[in-house]
Coordinates of C-alpha atoms in Angstrom, one line a residue:
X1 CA 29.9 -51.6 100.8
X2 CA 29.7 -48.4 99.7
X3 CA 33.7 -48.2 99.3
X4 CA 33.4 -51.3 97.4
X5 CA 30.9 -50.2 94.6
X6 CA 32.7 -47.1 94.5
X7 CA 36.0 -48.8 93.6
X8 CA 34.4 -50.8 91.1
X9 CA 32.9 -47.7 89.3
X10 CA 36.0 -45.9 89.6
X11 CA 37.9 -48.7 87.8
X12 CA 35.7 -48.5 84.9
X13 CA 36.0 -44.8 84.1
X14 CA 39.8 -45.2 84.9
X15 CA 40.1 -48.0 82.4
X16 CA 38.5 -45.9 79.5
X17 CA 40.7 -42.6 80.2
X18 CA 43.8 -44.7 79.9
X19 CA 43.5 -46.2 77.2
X20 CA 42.5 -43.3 75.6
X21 CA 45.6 -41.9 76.5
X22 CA 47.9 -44.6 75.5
X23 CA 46.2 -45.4 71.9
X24 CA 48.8 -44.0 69.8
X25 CA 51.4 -45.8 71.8
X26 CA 49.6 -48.8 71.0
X27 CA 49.9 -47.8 67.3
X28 CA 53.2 -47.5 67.3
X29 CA 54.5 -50.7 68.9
X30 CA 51.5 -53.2 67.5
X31 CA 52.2 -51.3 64.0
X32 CA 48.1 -50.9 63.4
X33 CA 46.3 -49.6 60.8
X34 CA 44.0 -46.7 61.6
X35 CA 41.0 -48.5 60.9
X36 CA 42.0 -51.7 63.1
X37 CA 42.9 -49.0 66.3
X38 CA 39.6 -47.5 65.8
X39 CA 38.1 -50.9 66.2
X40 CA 40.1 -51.2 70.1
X41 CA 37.9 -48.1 71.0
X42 CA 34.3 -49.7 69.1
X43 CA 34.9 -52.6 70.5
X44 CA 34.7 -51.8 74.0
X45 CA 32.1 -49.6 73.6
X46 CA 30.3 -52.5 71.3
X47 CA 30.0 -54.6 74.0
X48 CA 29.2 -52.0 76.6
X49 CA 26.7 -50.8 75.2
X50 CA 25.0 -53.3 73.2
X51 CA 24.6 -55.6 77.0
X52 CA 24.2 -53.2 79.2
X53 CA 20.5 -53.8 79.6
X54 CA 20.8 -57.4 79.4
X55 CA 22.9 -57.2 82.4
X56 CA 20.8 -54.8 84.1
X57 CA 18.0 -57.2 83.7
X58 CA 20.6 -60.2 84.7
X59 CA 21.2 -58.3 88.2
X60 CA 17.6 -58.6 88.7
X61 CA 16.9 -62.1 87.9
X62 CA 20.2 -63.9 88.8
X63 CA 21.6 -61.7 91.6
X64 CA 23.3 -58.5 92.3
X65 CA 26.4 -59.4 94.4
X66 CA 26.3 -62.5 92.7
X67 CA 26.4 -61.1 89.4
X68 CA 28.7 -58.3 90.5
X69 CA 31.6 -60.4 91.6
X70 CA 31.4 -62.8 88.5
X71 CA 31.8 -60.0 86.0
X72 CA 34.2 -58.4 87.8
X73 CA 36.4 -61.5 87.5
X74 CA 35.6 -61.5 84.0
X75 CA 36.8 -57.7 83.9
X76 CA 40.2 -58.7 85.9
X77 CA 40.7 -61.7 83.6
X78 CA 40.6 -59.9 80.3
X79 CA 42.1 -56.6 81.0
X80 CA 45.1 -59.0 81.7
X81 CA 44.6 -60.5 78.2
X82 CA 45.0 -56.5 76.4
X83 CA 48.2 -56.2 78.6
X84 CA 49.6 -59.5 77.3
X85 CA 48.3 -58.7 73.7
X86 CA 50.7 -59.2 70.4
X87 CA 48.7 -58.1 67.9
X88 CA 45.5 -55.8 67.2
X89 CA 43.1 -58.6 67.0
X90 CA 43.9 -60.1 70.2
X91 CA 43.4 -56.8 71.8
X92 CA 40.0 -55.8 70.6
X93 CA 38.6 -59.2 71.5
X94 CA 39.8 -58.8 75.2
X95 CA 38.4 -54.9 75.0
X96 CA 35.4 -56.2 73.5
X97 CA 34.7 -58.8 76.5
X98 CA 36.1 -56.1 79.1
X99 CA 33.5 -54.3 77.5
X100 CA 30.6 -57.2 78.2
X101 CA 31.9 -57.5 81.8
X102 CA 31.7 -54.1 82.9
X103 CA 27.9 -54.0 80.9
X104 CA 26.8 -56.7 83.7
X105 CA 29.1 -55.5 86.8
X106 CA 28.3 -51.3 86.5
X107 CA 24.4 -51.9 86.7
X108 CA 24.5 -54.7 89.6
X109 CA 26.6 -51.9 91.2
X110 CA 24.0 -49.1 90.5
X111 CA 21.1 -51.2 91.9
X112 CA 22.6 -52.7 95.1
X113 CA 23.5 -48.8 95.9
X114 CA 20.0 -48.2 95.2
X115 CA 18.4 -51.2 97.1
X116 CA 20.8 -50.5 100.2
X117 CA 20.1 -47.3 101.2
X118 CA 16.8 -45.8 102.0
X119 CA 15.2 -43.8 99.6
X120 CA 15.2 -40.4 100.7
X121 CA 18.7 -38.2 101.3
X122 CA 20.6 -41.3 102.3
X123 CA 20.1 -42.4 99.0
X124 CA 20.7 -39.3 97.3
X125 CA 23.7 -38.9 98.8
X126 CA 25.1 -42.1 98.1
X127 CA 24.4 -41.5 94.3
X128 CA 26.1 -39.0 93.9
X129 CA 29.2 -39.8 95.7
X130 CA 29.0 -43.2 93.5
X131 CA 28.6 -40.8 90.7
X132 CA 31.5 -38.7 91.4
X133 CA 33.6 -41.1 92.3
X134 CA 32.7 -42.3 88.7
X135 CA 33.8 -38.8 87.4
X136 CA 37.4 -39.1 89.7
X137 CA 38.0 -42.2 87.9
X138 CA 37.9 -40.7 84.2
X139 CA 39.7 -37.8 85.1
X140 CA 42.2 -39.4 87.4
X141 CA 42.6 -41.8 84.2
X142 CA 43.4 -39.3 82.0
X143 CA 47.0 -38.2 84.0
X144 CA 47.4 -41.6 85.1
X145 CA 47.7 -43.1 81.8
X146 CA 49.8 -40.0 80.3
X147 CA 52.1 -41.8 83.4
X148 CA 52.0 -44.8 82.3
X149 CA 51.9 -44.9 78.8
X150 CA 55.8 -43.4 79.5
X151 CA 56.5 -46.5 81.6
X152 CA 54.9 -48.3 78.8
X153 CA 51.0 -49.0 77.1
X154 CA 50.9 -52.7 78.4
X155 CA 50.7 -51.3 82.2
X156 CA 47.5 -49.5 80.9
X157 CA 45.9 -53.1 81.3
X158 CA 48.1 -54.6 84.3
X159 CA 47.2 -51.6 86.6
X160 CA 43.4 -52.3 86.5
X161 CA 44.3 -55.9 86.8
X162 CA 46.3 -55.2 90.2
X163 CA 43.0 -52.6 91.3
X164 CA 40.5 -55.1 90.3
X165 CA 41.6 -57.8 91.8
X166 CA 42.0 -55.5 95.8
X167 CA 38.1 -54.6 95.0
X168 CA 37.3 -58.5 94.3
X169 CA 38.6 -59.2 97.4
X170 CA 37.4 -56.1 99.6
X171 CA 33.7 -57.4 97.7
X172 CA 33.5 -61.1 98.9
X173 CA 34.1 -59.1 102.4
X174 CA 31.6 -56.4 102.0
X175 CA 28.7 -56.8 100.0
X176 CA 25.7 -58.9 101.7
X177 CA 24.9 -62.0 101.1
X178 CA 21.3 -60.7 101.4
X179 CA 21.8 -59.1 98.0
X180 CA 21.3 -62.3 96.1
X181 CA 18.1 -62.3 97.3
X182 CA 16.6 -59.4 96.2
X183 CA 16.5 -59.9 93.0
X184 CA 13.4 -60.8 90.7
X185 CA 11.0 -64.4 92.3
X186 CA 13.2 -67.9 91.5
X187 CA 9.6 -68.2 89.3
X188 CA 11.2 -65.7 86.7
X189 CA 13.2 -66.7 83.8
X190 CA 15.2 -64.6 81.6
X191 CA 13.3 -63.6 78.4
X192 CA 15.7 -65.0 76.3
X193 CA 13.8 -64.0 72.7
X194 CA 13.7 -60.5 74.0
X195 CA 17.7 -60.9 75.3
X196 CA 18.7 -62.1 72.0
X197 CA 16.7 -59.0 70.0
X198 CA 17.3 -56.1 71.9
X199 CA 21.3 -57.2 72.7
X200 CA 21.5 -58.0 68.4
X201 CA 19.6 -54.0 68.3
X202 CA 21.4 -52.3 70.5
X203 CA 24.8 -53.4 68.9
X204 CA 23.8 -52.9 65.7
X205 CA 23.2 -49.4 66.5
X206 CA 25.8 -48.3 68.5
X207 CA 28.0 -50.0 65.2
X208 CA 26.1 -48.1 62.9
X209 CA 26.5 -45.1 64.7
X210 CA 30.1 -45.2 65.9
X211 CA 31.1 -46.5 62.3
X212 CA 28.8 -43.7 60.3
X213 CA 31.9 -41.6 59.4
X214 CA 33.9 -44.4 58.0
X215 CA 31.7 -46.1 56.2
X216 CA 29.6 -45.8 53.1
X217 CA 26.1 -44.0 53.5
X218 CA 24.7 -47.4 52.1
X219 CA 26.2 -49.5 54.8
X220 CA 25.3 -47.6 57.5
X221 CA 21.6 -47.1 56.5
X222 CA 21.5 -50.9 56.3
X223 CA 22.9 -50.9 59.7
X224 CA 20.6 -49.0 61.1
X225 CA 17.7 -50.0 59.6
X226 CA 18.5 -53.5 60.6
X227 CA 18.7 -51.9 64.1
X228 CA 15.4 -50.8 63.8
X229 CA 14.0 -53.4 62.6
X230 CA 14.9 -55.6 65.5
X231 CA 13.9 -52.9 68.1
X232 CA 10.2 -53.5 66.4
X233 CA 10.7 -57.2 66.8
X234 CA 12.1 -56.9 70.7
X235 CA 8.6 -54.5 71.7
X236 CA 6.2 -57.5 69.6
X237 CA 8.5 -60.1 71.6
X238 CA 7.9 -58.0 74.7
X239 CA 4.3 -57.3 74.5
X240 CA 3.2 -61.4 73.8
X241 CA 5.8 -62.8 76.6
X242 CA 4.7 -63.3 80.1
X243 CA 7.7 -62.3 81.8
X244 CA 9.2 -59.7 79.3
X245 CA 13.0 -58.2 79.4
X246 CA 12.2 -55.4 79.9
X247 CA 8.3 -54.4 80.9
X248 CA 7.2 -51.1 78.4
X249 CA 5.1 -49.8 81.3
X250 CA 8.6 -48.7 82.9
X251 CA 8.5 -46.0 80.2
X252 CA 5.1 -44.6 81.7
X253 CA 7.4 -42.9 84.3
X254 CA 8.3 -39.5 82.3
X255 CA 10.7 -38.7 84.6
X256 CA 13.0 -41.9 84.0
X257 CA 12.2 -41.2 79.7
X258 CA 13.3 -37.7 80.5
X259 CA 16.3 -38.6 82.5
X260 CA 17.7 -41.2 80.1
X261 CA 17.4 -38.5 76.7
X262 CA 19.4 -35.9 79.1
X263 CA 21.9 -38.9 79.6
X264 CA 22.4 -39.5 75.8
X265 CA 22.6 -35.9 75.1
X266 CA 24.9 -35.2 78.0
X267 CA 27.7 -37.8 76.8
X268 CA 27.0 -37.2 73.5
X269 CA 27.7 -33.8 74.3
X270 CA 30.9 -34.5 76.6
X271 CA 32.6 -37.2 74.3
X272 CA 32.2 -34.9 71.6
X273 CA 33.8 -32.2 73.0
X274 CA 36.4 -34.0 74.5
X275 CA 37.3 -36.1 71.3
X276 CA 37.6 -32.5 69.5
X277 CA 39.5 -30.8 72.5
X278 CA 42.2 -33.7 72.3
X279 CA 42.8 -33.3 68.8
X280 CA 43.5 -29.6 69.0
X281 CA 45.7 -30.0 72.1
X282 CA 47.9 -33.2 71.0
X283 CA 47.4 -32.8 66.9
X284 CA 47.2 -29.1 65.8
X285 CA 49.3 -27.7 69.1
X286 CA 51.4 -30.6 69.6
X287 CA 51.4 -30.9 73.2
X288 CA 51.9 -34.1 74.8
X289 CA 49.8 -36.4 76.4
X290 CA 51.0 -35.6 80.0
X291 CA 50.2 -32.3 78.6
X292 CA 47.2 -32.5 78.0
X293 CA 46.2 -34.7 80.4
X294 CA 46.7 -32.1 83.2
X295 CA 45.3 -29.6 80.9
X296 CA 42.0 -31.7 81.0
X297 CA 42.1 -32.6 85.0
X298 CA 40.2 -29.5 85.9
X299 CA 36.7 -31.3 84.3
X300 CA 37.7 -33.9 87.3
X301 CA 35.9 -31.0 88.9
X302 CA 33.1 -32.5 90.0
X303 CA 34.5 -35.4 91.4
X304 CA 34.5 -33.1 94.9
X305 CA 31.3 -31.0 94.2
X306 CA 29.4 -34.3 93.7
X307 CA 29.5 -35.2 96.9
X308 CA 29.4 -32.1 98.6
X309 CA 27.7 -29.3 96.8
X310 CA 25.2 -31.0 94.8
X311 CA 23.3 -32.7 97.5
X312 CA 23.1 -29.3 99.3
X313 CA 22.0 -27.9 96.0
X314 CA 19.3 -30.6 95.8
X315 CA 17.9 -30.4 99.0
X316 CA 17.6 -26.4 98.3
X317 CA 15.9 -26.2 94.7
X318 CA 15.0 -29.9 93.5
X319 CA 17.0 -32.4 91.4
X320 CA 14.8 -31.5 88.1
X321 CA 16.2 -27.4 88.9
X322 CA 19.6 -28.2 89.3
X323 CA 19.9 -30.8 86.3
X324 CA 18.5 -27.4 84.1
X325 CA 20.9 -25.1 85.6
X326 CA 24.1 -27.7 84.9
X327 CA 22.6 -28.2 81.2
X328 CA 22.8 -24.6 80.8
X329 CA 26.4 -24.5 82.4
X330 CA 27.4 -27.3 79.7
X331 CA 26.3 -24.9 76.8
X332 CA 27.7 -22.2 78.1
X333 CA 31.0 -24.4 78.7
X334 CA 31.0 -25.6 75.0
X335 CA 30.5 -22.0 73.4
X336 CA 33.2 -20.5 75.3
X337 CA 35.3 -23.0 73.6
X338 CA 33.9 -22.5 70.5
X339 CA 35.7 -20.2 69.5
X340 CA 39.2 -21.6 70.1
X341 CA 42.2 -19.8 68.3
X342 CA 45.3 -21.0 66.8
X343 CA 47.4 -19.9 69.7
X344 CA 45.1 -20.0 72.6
X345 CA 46.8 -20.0 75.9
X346 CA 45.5 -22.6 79.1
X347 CA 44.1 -19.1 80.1
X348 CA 41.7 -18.6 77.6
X349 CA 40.6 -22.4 77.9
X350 CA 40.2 -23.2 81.3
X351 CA 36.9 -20.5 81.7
X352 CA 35.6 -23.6 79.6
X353 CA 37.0 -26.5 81.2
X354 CA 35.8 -25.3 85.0
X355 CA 32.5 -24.5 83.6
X356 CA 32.3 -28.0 82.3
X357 CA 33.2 -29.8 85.1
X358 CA 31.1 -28.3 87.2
X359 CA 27.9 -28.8 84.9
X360 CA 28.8 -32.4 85.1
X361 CA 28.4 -32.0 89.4
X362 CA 25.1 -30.9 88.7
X363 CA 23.7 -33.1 86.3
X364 CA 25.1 -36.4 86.2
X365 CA 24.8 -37.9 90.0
X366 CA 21.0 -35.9 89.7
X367 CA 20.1 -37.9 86.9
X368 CA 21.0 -41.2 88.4
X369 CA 18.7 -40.1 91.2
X370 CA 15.7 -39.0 88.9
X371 CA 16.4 -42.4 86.3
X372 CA 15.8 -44.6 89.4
X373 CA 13.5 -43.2 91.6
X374 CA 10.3 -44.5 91.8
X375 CA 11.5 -47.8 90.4
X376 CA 10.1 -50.9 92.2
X377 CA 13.2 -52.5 94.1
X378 CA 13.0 -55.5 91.7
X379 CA 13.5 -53.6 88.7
X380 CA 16.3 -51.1 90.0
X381 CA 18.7 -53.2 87.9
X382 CA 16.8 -52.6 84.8
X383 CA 16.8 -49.0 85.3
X384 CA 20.0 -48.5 85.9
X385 CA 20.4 -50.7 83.0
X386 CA 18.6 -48.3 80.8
X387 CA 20.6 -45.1 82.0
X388 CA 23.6 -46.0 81.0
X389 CA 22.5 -47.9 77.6
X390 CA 21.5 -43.9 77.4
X391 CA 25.1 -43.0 78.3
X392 CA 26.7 -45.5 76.3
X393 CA 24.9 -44.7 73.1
X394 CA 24.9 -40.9 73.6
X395 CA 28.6 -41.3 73.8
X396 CA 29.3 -43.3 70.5
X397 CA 26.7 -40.7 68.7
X398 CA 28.4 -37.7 69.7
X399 CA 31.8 -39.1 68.6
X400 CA 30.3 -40.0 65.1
X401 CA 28.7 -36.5 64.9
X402 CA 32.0 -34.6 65.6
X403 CA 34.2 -37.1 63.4
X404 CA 31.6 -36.5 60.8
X405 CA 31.7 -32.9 60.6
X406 CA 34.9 -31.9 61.8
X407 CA 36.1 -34.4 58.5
X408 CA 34.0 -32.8 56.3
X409 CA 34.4 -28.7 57.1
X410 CA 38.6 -29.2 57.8
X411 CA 40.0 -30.1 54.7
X412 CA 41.6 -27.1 54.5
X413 CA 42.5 -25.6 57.6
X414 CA 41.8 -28.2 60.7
X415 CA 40.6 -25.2 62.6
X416 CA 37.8 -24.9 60.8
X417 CA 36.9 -28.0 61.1
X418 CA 37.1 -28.4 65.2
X419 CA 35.0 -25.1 65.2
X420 CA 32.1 -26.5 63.3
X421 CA 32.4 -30.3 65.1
X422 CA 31.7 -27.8 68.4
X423 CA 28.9 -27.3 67.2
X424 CA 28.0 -30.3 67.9
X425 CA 28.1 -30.4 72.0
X426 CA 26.9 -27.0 71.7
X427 CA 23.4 -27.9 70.5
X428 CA 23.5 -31.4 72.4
X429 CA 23.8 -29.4 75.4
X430 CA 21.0 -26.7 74.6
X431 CA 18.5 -29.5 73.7
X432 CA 19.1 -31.3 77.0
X433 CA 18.3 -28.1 78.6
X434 CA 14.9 -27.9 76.9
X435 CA 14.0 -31.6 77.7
X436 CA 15.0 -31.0 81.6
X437 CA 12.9 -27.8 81.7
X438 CA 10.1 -30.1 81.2
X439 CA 10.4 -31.5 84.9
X440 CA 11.0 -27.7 86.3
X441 CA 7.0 -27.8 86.1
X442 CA 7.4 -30.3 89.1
X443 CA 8.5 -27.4 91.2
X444 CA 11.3 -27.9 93.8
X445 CA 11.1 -32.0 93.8
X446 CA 12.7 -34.7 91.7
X447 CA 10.4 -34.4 89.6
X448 CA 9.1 -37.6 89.0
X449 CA 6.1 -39.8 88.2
X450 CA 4.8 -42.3 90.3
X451 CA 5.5 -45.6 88.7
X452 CA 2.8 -48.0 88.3
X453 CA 3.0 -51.4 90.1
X454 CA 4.3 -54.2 87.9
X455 CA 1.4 -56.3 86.2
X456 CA 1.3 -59.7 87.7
X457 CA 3.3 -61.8 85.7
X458 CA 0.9 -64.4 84.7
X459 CA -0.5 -61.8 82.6
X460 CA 1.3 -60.9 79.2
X461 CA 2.7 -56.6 80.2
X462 CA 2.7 -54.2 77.5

């Protein structure tokens, strides 16, 4: 089962590396505008993000193998679609439903690995190989769509077709039937005010953000404040309804409120970095995007000290330690790089890339740990739900950050520009560091807090 779930992660952070990869390919042969490729990114992460707690919640209610193999079809289906795409329109509504698809299929995934195994090391250790394997799949993606993308873009779309549909099969195999069945009581019914709010939120927040450097400052305040405005109505919606979406004593735990910050801060941090890293390697030294892609492979890194130095590293100084020490790594990592030259050689980078490969060992399969422990078993779908709404939006704020200030400081001299936009990362990382030093005070544990048993749901939760 294990295996299974691992494929299925590994798929999504494959899928995402290549078609970063192959978007000016794309470009060339669809003949799109700039603004109308940017929208084959947003839209993925649109509908990623913007349902990824509905579908956390969904695993709950409805299912998790259930709601697993359903999405995954969905994900097979429409990744099919991009490949067969003729014009730019086409593809970003099949990226944004690819998008939708994995929102519900990546948290079922997270909760039946968290519902299988016992709490405990067995647990632990299956996080973090899930988690690395997660990491293997981004970084594999990034060389496998430089490959690829030669061959052609549209196998970009068929390969994860052809993988999805071995892991469909290797699922209706694998994965118990049990599963389905420990989910939320057949009494519960999905809050649908709350769905409709927080989903309509979340979207229009990720938008606002990952459109803030395009756009007018009057258009994205209205985004945002329509965002916000929504969030107020979802918590009013969630504190009246019986069975809420999502029940606000979760956030009582500090540890999962401190985990999911360190998440947004983390891939803030990361796709920042990596967004400015690319353009200097492809745009300002020209290399290619095989180039590159190997040049980037060493962040894959962690992808074999997940699984086998971490949970050593765990077991010796506490999760809340080691998540510190790999925050610190990061900013270390992003300062090193900071000060990038015109003619750098892969020398004088990789000190940078190694370092940042290994902070991501040490902090992201930890925080999946701390961000659902102590979680009752029915609501392991919500908070896995949460963490990567965490990642999703961290991610699409650190890319409008960089954009932002790299296009304002490099008008001149891009240079100038990519050193400010690192920044960015820089004080991303060195913030997350001060939020996980809060849960050092917990000593050598996970530092979490016991979560309080869920209200009885006759009872309106708030």
């Amino acid at each position: 089962m294990l295996f299974v779930l691992c494929g299925a992660i590994f798929l999504e952070g494959i899928d995402i590396a290549m078609l970063n990869v192959a978007l000016p390919s794309i470009r060339a042969d669809l003949g799109l505008s700039t603004g109308t490729l940017q929208w084959v990114m947003s839209a993925y992460v649109l509908g990623y993000g913007g349902f990824m707690l509905l579908g956390g919640r969904a695993a709950d209610l409805f299912g998790r193998r259930r709601m697993f193999l359903f999405w995954l079809t969905v994900f097979l289906l429409f990744s099919g679609l991009g490949g067969l795409a003729d014009d730019g329109w086409t593809l970003i509504a099949a990226r944004f439903v690819t998008g939708v698809a994995a929102a519900f299929m990546t948290p079922a995934g997270l909760s039946l690995v968290t519902t299988t195994f016992a709490a405990g090391p067995q647990r632990d250790r299956a996080l973090l190989i899930y988690s690395g394997t997660a990491a293997g799949g981004f970084s594999t993606g990034l060389v496998v769509g430089g490959l690829l993308t030669t061959a052609g873009w549209r196998w970009v779309f068929f390969a994860p077709v052809l993988l999805s549909a071995v892991i469909l099969l290797a699922a209706l195999r694998f994965l118990p039937t049990t599963a389905d069945a420990a989910g939320g009581p057949r009494t519960e019914r999905l809050d649908v005010l709350g769905a409709i709010t927080v989903t309509a939120a979340i979207v229009l927040l990720v938008l606002g953000v990952e459109r803030a450097a395009h756009t007018g400052g009057r258009q994205t305040a209205g985004t945002l404040g329509a965002a916000l405005a929504l969030l107020a109505v979802f918590v009013l919606v969630e504190r009246r309804t019986t069975v809420p979406l999502v029940r606000l004593g979760i956030f009582r735990n500090t540890a999962l409120v401190r985990a999911n910050l360190i998440a947004m801060l983390l891939f803030g941090a990361f796709f920042g970095f990596q967004f400015v890293a690319v353009l200097y390697l492809r745009e300002y030294r020209g290399w290619s995007e095989l180039r590159t892609s190997f040049a980037l492979l060493v962040i894959g890194l962690d992808a074999i000290l997940s699984p086998t130095l971490t949970p050593r590293l765990i077991r010796r100084f506490g999760s809340a330690r080691v998540i510190f020490a790999g925050m610190l790594t990061a900013a270390l990592a992003y300062a090193l790089f900071a000060r990038v030259g015109a003619d750098w050689t892969y020398a004088a980078m990789f000190p940078a890339f190694l370092l940042l490969g290994l902070s991501f060992a040490l902090v992201y399969g930890p925080l999946t740990i701390v961000g659902t422990e102590g979680i009752a078993a029915r609501e392991q779908g919500l908070a896995g739900g949460l963490l990567y709404t965490s990642f999703q939006f961290g991610a699409a704020l650190g890319l409008s950050a960089v954009t932002a200030v790299s296009a304002s400081v490099g008008g001149g001299d891009p240079l100038d520009g990519y050193h400010a936009a690192l920044l960015v990362p820089l004080a991303a990382a060195l913030l997350a560091a001060a939020i996980s030093a809060f849960g050092l005070a917990r000593g050598r544990g996970t530092g979490r807090s016991p979560e309080p048993a869920p209200a009885p749901v006759s009872a309106p939760v708030s």
